[in-house]
Amino acid sequence: MTTNKLCNFLQRFHLPLRGVVAPKYSTAVHQQNSLSNKIEFDPSLFKINKKICEPNLSLASLSINSHDFDLPTHRGWINNVIDSPIKKIYDITDPAKNDYSKEDKTTDKTIDLPTNNSSINIEKQAARMIVIRRRKMRRHKLKKLRKKMKFKWAKVKQRRELKKEKAFHAELLAQIHEAEKFDAKKYVQSKFDILDNVRIPSRWKGEILPESMIREFMQKEEEIKQRKLNIPRLKLD
């Protein structure tokens, strides 16, 4: 580090560093030899040179002594060496054996047979069994009846359908005859008669009167209207 700084400093004066002697450094005798070692320069070299200086340093090897690397003691005494403590060895013995009594603690589940007493009468009920048997018999009988009456019931069904069809055809023929008798002129005249028919009210000016009197009053009122509409006018011949 120091040599690099020295080279950079001498480069400013354009001086070659020939004959520059580097000081020797040691760890143990550094303080004693620091005053004796000096850097010597050649005065003939102090000339202006435009070339770049090339450092030419000569370094000498130092002899290494054993006392340079001795470690200092702490206040002249050395700590005692501490060995690892002795571990306590425990004796391993077999675990205690517990004797368990092997006994069956379950309750006795045996069932004894009933005693043969002739005085006790056990009633046997099979109501559900009878119901199932009757249902099966009904199913069997129905199947047997269907097999027996298959063709008879087919004939009855066919006759019923033919009867319905004949009634439907008769109704259609009746509608055709009625349509053939239809007269358009009479139908139109009947509609006109309904329109021309005058409805006679049951009251006249809030009074209940007979139908004949109401007709007379209505006729008189119609004559008055016609007179007002058909006023005679003078005509120039």
PDB file of C-alpha atoms in Angstrom:
ATOM      1  CA  MET A   1       0.000   0.000   0.000  1.00  0.00           C
ATOM      2  CA  THR A   2       2.794   2.434   0.935  1.00  0.00           C
ATOM      3  CA  THR A   3       4.827   1.593  -2.187  1.00  0.00           C
ATOM      4  CA  ASN A   4       1.829   2.339  -4.431  1.00  0.00           C
ATOM      5  CA  LYS A   5       1.334   5.712  -2.796  1.00  0.00           C
ATOM      6  CA  LEU A   6       5.070   6.460  -3.183  1.00  0.00           C
ATOM      7  CA  CYS A   7       4.996   5.558  -6.885  1.00  0.00           C
ATOM      8  CA  ASN A   8       1.992   7.772  -7.482  1.00  0.00           C
ATOM      9  CA  PHE A   9       3.755  10.638  -5.710  1.00  0.00           C
ATOM     10  CA  LEU A  10       6.995  10.257  -7.765  1.00  0.00           C
ATOM     11  CA  GLN A  11       5.111  10.019 -11.063  1.00  0.00           C
ATOM     12  CA  ARG A  12       4.216  13.682 -10.721  1.00  0.00           C
ATOM     13  CA  PHE A  13       7.968  14.618 -10.928  1.00  0.00           C
ATOM     14  CA  HIS A  14       8.656  12.264 -13.899  1.00  0.00           C
ATOM     15  CA  LEU A  15      11.419  10.486 -11.988  1.00  0.00           C
ATOM     16  CA  PRO A  16      12.461   6.863 -12.444  1.00  0.00           C
ATOM     17  CA  LEU A  17      12.460   4.886  -9.235  1.00  0.00           C
ATOM     18  CA  ARG A  18      15.763   3.171  -9.805  1.00  0.00           C
ATOM     19  CA  GLY A  19      17.839   2.689  -6.678  1.00  0.00           C
ATOM     20  CA  VAL A  20      14.866   3.125  -4.356  1.00  0.00           C
ATOM     21  CA  VAL A  21      15.317   0.789  -1.436  1.00  0.00           C
ATOM     22  CA  ALA A  22      12.234  -0.350   0.484  1.00  0.00           C
ATOM     23  CA  PRO A  23      12.549  -0.709   4.238  1.00  0.00           C
ATOM     24  CA  LYS A  24      12.347  -4.083   5.915  1.00  0.00           C
ATOM     25  CA  TYR A  25       9.458  -4.812   8.236  1.00  0.00           C
ATOM     26  CA  SER A  26       9.271  -7.420  10.928  1.00  0.00           C
ATOM     27  CA  THR A  27       6.795  -8.097  13.663  1.00  0.00           C
ATOM     28  CA  ALA A  28       9.133  -8.416  16.651  1.00  0.00           C
ATOM     29  CA  VAL A  29      11.976  -5.944  15.823  1.00  0.00           C
ATOM     30  CA  HIS A  30       9.864  -3.284  14.126  1.00  0.00           C
ATOM     31  CA  GLN A  31      10.338  -0.630  16.790  1.00  0.00           C
ATOM     32  CA  GLN A  32      14.159  -1.165  17.039  1.00  0.00           C
ATOM     33  CA  ASN A  33      14.925  -1.030  13.299  1.00  0.00           C
ATOM     34  CA  SER A  34      12.433   1.713  12.405  1.00  0.00           C
ATOM     35  CA  LEU A  35      15.032   4.490  12.971  1.00  0.00           C
ATOM     36  CA  SER A  36      17.970   2.706  11.286  1.00  0.00           C
ATOM     37  CA  ASN A  37      16.154   1.915   8.009  1.00  0.00           C
ATOM     38  CA  LYS A  38      16.036   4.910   5.632  1.00  0.00           C
ATOM     39  CA  ILE A  39      15.150   5.476   2.002  1.00  0.00           C
ATOM     40  CA  GLU A  40      18.203   6.502  -0.110  1.00  0.00           C
ATOM     41  CA  PHE A  41      17.811   8.474  -3.362  1.00  0.00           C
ATOM     42  CA  ASP A  42      20.416   8.955  -6.111  1.00  0.00           C
ATOM     43  CA  PRO A  43      20.857  12.720  -6.872  1.00  0.00           C
ATOM     44  CA  SER A  44      21.767  12.000 -10.511  1.00  0.00           C
ATOM     45  CA  LEU A  45      18.301  10.707 -11.042  1.00  0.00           C
ATOM     46  CA  PHE A  46      16.624  14.049 -10.276  1.00  0.00           C
ATOM     47  CA  LYS A  47      16.364  15.045 -13.939  1.00  0.00           C
ATOM     48  CA  ILE A  48      13.284  15.879 -15.884  1.00  0.00           C
ATOM     49  CA  ASN A  49      12.194  12.823 -17.803  1.00  0.00           C
ATOM     50  CA  LYS A  50       8.979  12.830 -19.778  1.00  0.00           C
ATOM     51  CA  LYS A  51       8.780   9.065 -19.902  1.00  0.00           C
ATOM     52  CA  ILE A  52       6.572   7.203 -17.550  1.00  0.00           C
ATOM     53  CA  CYS A  53       8.541   5.951 -14.597  1.00  0.00           C
ATOM     54  CA  GLU A  54       8.741   2.253 -14.073  1.00  0.00           C
ATOM     55  CA  PRO A  55       9.143   1.242 -10.432  1.00  0.00           C
ATOM     56  CA  ASN A  56      12.072  -1.076  -9.743  1.00  0.00           C
ATOM     57  CA  LEU A  57      11.810  -2.099  -6.136  1.00  0.00           C
ATOM     58  CA  SER A  58      14.147  -4.590  -4.456  1.00  0.00           C
ATOM     59  CA  LEU A  59      12.701  -6.518  -1.516  1.00  0.00           C
ATOM     60  CA  ALA A  60      14.840  -8.697   0.732  1.00  0.00           C
ATOM     61  CA  SER A  61      13.623 -11.736   2.638  1.00  0.00           C
ATOM     62  CA  LEU A  62      13.570 -11.635   6.406  1.00  0.00           C
ATOM     63  CA  SER A  63      14.652 -14.360   8.757  1.00  0.00           C
ATOM     64  CA  ILE A  64      11.798 -15.637  10.853  1.00  0.00           C
ATOM     65  CA  ASN A  65      12.618 -16.277  14.497  1.00  0.00           C
ATOM     66  CA  SER A  66      10.603 -18.459  16.832  1.00  0.00           C
ATOM     67  CA  HIS A  67      10.315 -15.762  19.480  1.00  0.00           C
ATOM     68  CA  ASP A  68       8.458 -13.484  17.090  1.00  0.00           C
ATOM     69  CA  PHE A  69       5.447 -15.836  17.135  1.00  0.00           C
ATOM     70  CA  ASP A  70       5.300 -16.591  20.882  1.00  0.00           C
ATOM     71  CA  LEU A  71       1.923 -15.767  22.374  1.00  0.00           C
ATOM     72  CA  PRO A  72       1.985 -13.543  25.471  1.00  0.00           C
ATOM     73  CA  THR A  73       0.731 -14.967  28.744  1.00  0.00           C
ATOM     74  CA  HIS A  74      -2.099 -13.401  30.715  1.00  0.00           C
ATOM     75  CA  ARG A  75      -0.392 -11.784  33.713  1.00  0.00           C
ATOM     76  CA  GLY A  76       2.313 -14.474  33.833  1.00  0.00           C
ATOM     77  CA  TRP A  77       0.084 -17.450  34.565  1.00  0.00           C
ATOM     78  CA  ILE A  78      -1.814 -20.016  32.492  1.00  0.00           C
ATOM     79  CA  ASN A  79      -5.303 -21.133  33.243  1.00  0.00           C
ATOM     80  CA  ASN A  80      -5.724 -24.669  34.445  1.00  0.00           C
ATOM     81  CA  VAL A  81      -6.902 -27.200  31.906  1.00  0.00           C
ATOM     82  CA  ILE A  82     -10.485 -28.225  32.571  1.00  0.00           C
ATOM     83  CA  ASP A  83     -11.242 -31.789  31.622  1.00  0.00           C
ATOM     84  CA  SER A  84     -14.738 -32.998  30.834  1.00  0.00           C
ATOM     85  CA  PRO A  85     -16.596 -34.158  33.975  1.00  0.00           C
ATOM     86  CA  ILE A  86     -17.026 -37.834  34.543  1.00  0.00           C
ATOM     87  CA  LYS A  87     -20.517 -38.960  33.669  1.00  0.00           C
ATOM     88  CA  LYS A  88     -22.349 -40.973  36.249  1.00  0.00           C
ATOM     89  CA  ILE A  89     -23.067 -44.488  35.103  1.00  0.00           C
ATOM     90  CA  TYR A  90     -26.416 -45.829  36.128  1.00  0.00           C
ATOM     91  CA  ASP A  91     -27.125 -49.506  36.514  1.00  0.00           C
ATOM     92  CA  ILE A  92     -29.931 -50.719  34.259  1.00  0.00           C
ATOM     93  CA  THR A  93     -32.046 -53.389  35.847  1.00  0.00           C
ATOM     94  CA  ASP A  94     -34.936 -55.392  34.488  1.00  0.00           C
ATOM     95  CA  PRO A  95     -38.410 -53.905  35.086  1.00  0.00           C
ATOM     96  CA  ALA A  96     -40.538 -55.402  37.791  1.00  0.00           C
ATOM     97  CA  LYS A  97     -42.820 -58.128  36.584  1.00  0.00           C
ATOM     98  CA  ASN A  98     -46.457 -57.842  37.642  1.00  0.00           C
ATOM     99  CA  ASP A  99     -48.356 -61.077  37.895  1.00  0.00           C
ATOM    100  CA  TYR A 100     -51.906 -60.614  36.620  1.00  0.00           C
ATOM    101  CA  SER A 101     -54.448 -63.258  37.398  1.00  0.00           C
ATOM    102  CA  LYS A 102     -56.084 -64.544  34.224  1.00  0.00           C
ATOM    103  CA  GLU A 103     -59.745 -64.796  35.167  1.00  0.00           C
ATOM    104  CA  ASP A 104     -62.828 -64.617  32.950  1.00  0.00           C
ATOM    105  CA  LYS A 105     -64.916 -61.774  34.346  1.00  0.00           C
ATOM    106  CA  THR A 106     -67.780 -62.087  31.829  1.00  0.00           C
ATOM    107  CA  THR A 107     -71.216 -63.034  33.091  1.00  0.00           C
ATOM    108  CA  ASP A 108     -72.713 -66.397  32.441  1.00  0.00           C
ATOM    109  CA  LYS A 109     -75.124 -66.096  29.462  1.00  0.00           C
ATOM    110  CA  THR A 110     -76.376 -69.644  29.291  1.00  0.00           C
ATOM    111  CA  ILE A 111     -80.115 -70.110  28.843  1.00  0.00           C
ATOM    112  CA  ASP A 112     -81.844 -73.077  30.391  1.00  0.00           C
ATOM    113  CA  LEU A 113     -84.635 -74.935  28.629  1.00  0.00           C
ATOM    114  CA  PRO A 114     -88.171 -74.395  29.914  1.00  0.00           C
ATOM    115  CA  THR A 115     -89.712 -77.052  32.087  1.00  0.00           C
ATOM    116  CA  ASN A 116     -92.267 -79.391  30.560  1.00  0.00           C
ATOM    117  CA  ASN A 117     -95.477 -78.436  32.338  1.00  0.00           C
ATOM    118  CA  SER A 118     -98.630 -79.864  30.818  1.00  0.00           C
ATOM    119  CA  SER A 119    -100.782 -77.319  32.643  1.00  0.00           C
ATOM    120  CA  ILE A 120     -99.324 -74.378  30.637  1.00  0.00           C
ATOM    121  CA  ASN A 121    -101.038 -73.988  27.234  1.00  0.00           C
ATOM    122  CA  ILE A 122     -99.063 -71.929  24.706  1.00  0.00           C
ATOM    123  CA  GLU A 123    -101.369 -70.249  22.196  1.00  0.00           C
ATOM    124  CA  LYS A 124     -99.935 -70.005  18.706  1.00  0.00           C
ATOM    125  CA  GLN A 125    -101.177 -67.014  16.655  1.00  0.00           C
ATOM    126  CA  ALA A 126    -100.602 -66.794  12.929  1.00  0.00           C
ATOM    127  CA  ALA A 127    -102.908 -63.918  11.949  1.00  0.00           C
ATOM    128  CA  ARG A 128    -100.388 -62.297   9.662  1.00  0.00           C
ATOM    129  CA  MET A 129     -99.621 -65.581   7.989  1.00  0.00           C
ATOM    130  CA  ILE A 130    -103.309 -66.090   7.246  1.00  0.00           C
ATOM    131  CA  VAL A 131    -103.589 -62.591   5.762  1.00  0.00           C
ATOM    132  CA  ILE A 132    -100.650 -63.242   3.439  1.00  0.00           C
ATOM    133  CA  ARG A 133    -102.139 -66.574   2.371  1.00  0.00           C
ATOM    134  CA  ARG A 134    -105.498 -64.976   1.547  1.00  0.00           C
ATOM    135  CA  ARG A 135    -103.817 -62.268  -0.502  1.00  0.00           C
ATOM    136  CA  LYS A 136    -101.935 -64.880  -2.498  1.00  0.00           C
ATOM    137  CA  MET A 137    -105.134 -66.832  -3.083  1.00  0.00           C
ATOM    138  CA  ARG A 138    -106.969 -63.755  -4.322  1.00  0.00           C
ATOM    139  CA  ARG A 139    -104.124 -62.993  -6.694  1.00  0.00           C
ATOM    140  CA  HIS A 140    -104.123 -66.555  -7.965  1.00  0.00           C
ATOM    141  CA  LYS A 141    -107.897 -66.630  -8.450  1.00  0.00           C
ATOM    142  CA  LEU A 142    -107.870 -63.301 -10.283  1.00  0.00           C
ATOM    143  CA  LYS A 143    -105.164 -64.544 -12.630  1.00  0.00           C
ATOM    144  CA  LYS A 144    -107.161 -67.713 -13.246  1.00  0.00           C
ATOM    145  CA  LEU A 145    -110.349 -65.722 -13.925  1.00  0.00           C
ATOM    146  CA  ARG A 146    -108.597 -63.415 -16.394  1.00  0.00           C
ATOM    147  CA  LYS A 147    -107.235 -66.394 -18.264  1.00  0.00           C
ATOM    148  CA  LYS A 148    -110.684 -67.997 -18.403  1.00  0.00           C
ATOM    149  CA  MET A 149    -112.689 -64.881 -19.367  1.00  0.00           C
ATOM    150  CA  LYS A 150    -110.153 -63.340 -21.730  1.00  0.00           C
ATOM    151  CA  PHE A 151    -112.116 -63.767 -24.978  1.00  0.00           C
ATOM    152  CA  LYS A 152    -115.543 -63.117 -23.437  1.00  0.00           C
ATOM    153  CA  TRP A 153    -114.431 -59.788 -22.021  1.00  0.00           C
ATOM    154  CA  ALA A 154    -112.846 -58.929 -25.381  1.00  0.00           C
ATOM    155  CA  LYS A 155    -116.223 -59.497 -27.108  1.00  0.00           C
ATOM    156  CA  VAL A 156    -118.021 -57.313 -24.564  1.00  0.00           C
ATOM    157  CA  LYS A 157    -115.485 -54.531 -25.058  1.00  0.00           C
ATOM    158  CA  GLN A 158    -115.831 -54.758 -28.845  1.00  0.00           C
ATOM    159  CA  ARG A 159    -119.637 -54.539 -28.696  1.00  0.00           C
ATOM    160  CA  ARG A 160    -119.431 -51.519 -26.395  1.00  0.00           C
ATOM    161  CA  GLU A 161    -117.123 -49.704 -28.829  1.00  0.00           C
ATOM    162  CA  LEU A 162    -119.389 -50.542 -31.812  1.00  0.00           C
ATOM    163  CA  LYS A 163    -122.397 -49.166 -29.952  1.00  0.00           C
ATOM    164  CA  LYS A 164    -120.556 -45.889 -29.245  1.00  0.00           C
ATOM    165  CA  GLU A 165    -119.526 -45.614 -32.888  1.00  0.00           C
ATOM    166  CA  LYS A 166    -123.099 -46.151 -34.155  1.00  0.00           C
ATOM    167  CA  ALA A 167    -124.421 -43.442 -31.817  1.00  0.00           C
ATOM    168  CA  PHE A 168    -121.792 -41.029 -33.080  1.00  0.00           C
ATOM    169  CA  HIS A 169    -122.711 -41.709 -36.735  1.00  0.00           C
ATOM    170  CA  ALA A 170    -126.428 -41.209 -35.990  1.00  0.00           C
ATOM    171  CA  GLU A 171    -125.669 -37.823 -34.406  1.00  0.00           C
ATOM    172  CA  LEU A 172    -123.682 -36.768 -37.466  1.00  0.00           C
ATOM    173  CA  LEU A 173    -126.545 -37.790 -39.804  1.00  0.00           C
ATOM    174  CA  ALA A 174    -129.050 -35.783 -37.735  1.00  0.00           C
ATOM    175  CA  GLN A 175    -126.842 -32.673 -38.005  1.00  0.00           C
ATOM    176  CA  ILE A 176    -126.605 -33.182 -41.798  1.00  0.00           C
ATOM    177  CA  HIS A 177    -130.415 -33.397 -42.192  1.00  0.00           C
ATOM    178  CA  GLU A 178    -130.867 -30.254 -40.111  1.00  0.00           C
ATOM    179  CA  ALA A 179    -128.340 -28.394 -42.261  1.00  0.00           C
ATOM    180  CA  GLU A 180    -130.140 -29.457 -45.435  1.00  0.00           C
ATOM    181  CA  LYS A 181    -133.418 -28.017 -44.115  1.00  0.00           C
ATOM    182  CA  PHE A 182    -131.842 -24.623 -43.420  1.00  0.00           C
ATOM    183  CA  ASP A 183    -133.394 -21.657 -45.393  1.00  0.00           C
ATOM    184  CA  ALA A 184    -131.251 -18.534 -45.621  1.00  0.00           C
ATOM    185  CA  LYS A 185    -134.150 -16.152 -46.488  1.00  0.00           C
ATOM    186  CA  LYS A 186    -136.187 -17.117 -43.459  1.00  0.00           C
ATOM    187  CA  TYR A 187    -133.149 -16.747 -41.233  1.00  0.00           C
ATOM    188  CA  VAL A 188    -132.469 -13.194 -42.489  1.00  0.00           C
ATOM    189  CA  GLN A 189    -136.130 -12.187 -42.182  1.00  0.00           C
ATOM    190  CA  SER A 190    -136.221 -13.409 -38.589  1.00  0.00           C
ATOM    191  CA  LYS A 191    -133.221 -11.236 -37.763  1.00  0.00           C
ATOM    192  CA  PHE A 192    -134.914  -8.193 -39.348  1.00  0.00           C
ATOM    193  CA  ASP A 193    -138.070  -8.849 -37.367  1.00  0.00           C
ATOM    194  CA  ILE A 194    -136.040  -8.788 -34.183  1.00  0.00           C
ATOM    195  CA  LEU A 195    -134.554  -5.445 -35.157  1.00  0.00           C
ATOM    196  CA  ASP A 196    -137.940  -3.950 -36.128  1.00  0.00           C
ATOM    197  CA  ASN A 197    -139.602  -5.117 -32.972  1.00  0.00           C
ATOM    198  CA  VAL A 198    -140.226  -2.125 -30.660  1.00  0.00           C
ATOM    199  CA  ARG A 199    -139.643  -2.710 -27.004  1.00  0.00           C
ATOM    200  CA  ILE A 200    -142.574  -1.433 -24.953  1.00  0.00           C
ATOM    201  CA  PRO A 201    -141.558  -0.187 -21.481  1.00  0.00           C
ATOM    202  CA  SER A 202    -143.540  -1.118 -18.406  1.00  0.00           C
ATOM    203  CA  ARG A 203    -143.732   2.521 -17.205  1.00  0.00           C
ATOM    204  CA  TRP A 204    -144.515   5.843 -18.809  1.00  0.00           C
ATOM    205  CA  LYS A 205    -142.947   8.921 -17.202  1.00  0.00           C
ATOM    206  CA  GLY A 206    -142.563   7.123 -13.893  1.00  0.00           C
ATOM    207  CA  GLU A 207    -146.102   5.711 -13.733  1.00  0.00           C
ATOM    208  CA  ILE A 208    -147.045   2.063 -14.133  1.00  0.00           C
ATOM    209  CA  LEU A 209    -149.667   1.895 -16.887  1.00  0.00           C
ATOM    210  CA  PRO A 210    -151.199  -0.857 -18.989  1.00  0.00           C
ATOM    211  CA  GLU A 211    -149.536  -1.797 -22.262  1.00  0.00           C
ATOM    212  CA  SER A 212    -152.384  -0.448 -24.446  1.00  0.00           C
ATOM    213  CA  MET A 213    -152.186   3.059 -22.947  1.00  0.00           C
ATOM    214  CA  ILE A 214    -148.411   3.110 -23.271  1.00  0.00           C
ATOM    215  CA  ARG A 215    -148.765   2.201 -26.977  1.00  0.00           C
ATOM    216  CA  GLU A 216    -151.174   5.123 -27.532  1.00  0.00           C
ATOM    217  CA  PHE A 217    -148.877   7.610 -25.808  1.00  0.00           C
ATOM    218  CA  MET A 218    -145.898   6.355 -27.825  1.00  0.00           C
ATOM    219  CA  GLN A 219    -147.866   6.674 -31.073  1.00  0.00           C
ATOM    220  CA  LYS A 220    -148.901  10.259 -30.277  1.00  0.00           C
ATOM    221  CA  GLU A 221    -145.337  11.212 -29.450  1.00  0.00           C
ATOM    222  CA  GLU A 222    -144.133   9.765 -32.753  1.00  0.00           C
ATOM    223  CA  GLU A 223    -146.753  11.804 -34.684  1.00  0.00           C
ATOM    224  CA  ILE A 224    -145.594  15.026 -32.987  1.00  0.00           C
ATOM    225  CA  LYS A 225    -141.986  14.286 -34.044  1.00  0.00           C
ATOM    226  CA  GLN A 226    -143.033  13.697 -37.641  1.00  0.00           C
ATOM    227  CA  ARG A 227    -144.962  17.020 -37.752  1.00  0.00           C
ATOM    228  CA  LYS A 228    -141.926  18.929 -36.556  1.00  0.00           C
ATOM    229  CA  LEU A 229    -139.721  17.283 -39.133  1.00  0.00           C
ATOM    230  CA  ASN A 230    -142.172  17.546 -42.059  1.00  0.00           C
ATOM    231  CA  ILE A 231    -143.145  21.236 -41.894  1.00  0.00           C
ATOM    232  CA  PRO A 232    -145.052  22.325 -45.094  1.00  0.00           C
ATOM    233  CA  ARG A 233    -143.138  24.860 -47.157  1.00  0.00           C
ATOM    234  CA  LEU A 234    -144.234  27.221 -49.868  1.00  0.00           C
ATOM    235  CA  LYS A 235    -143.090  26.323 -53.358  1.00  0.00           C
ATOM    236  CA  LEU A 236    -142.770  28.721 -56.247  1.00  0.00           C
ATOM    237  CA  ASP A 237    -144.255  27.216 -59.379  1.00  0.00           C
TER     238      ASP A 237
END
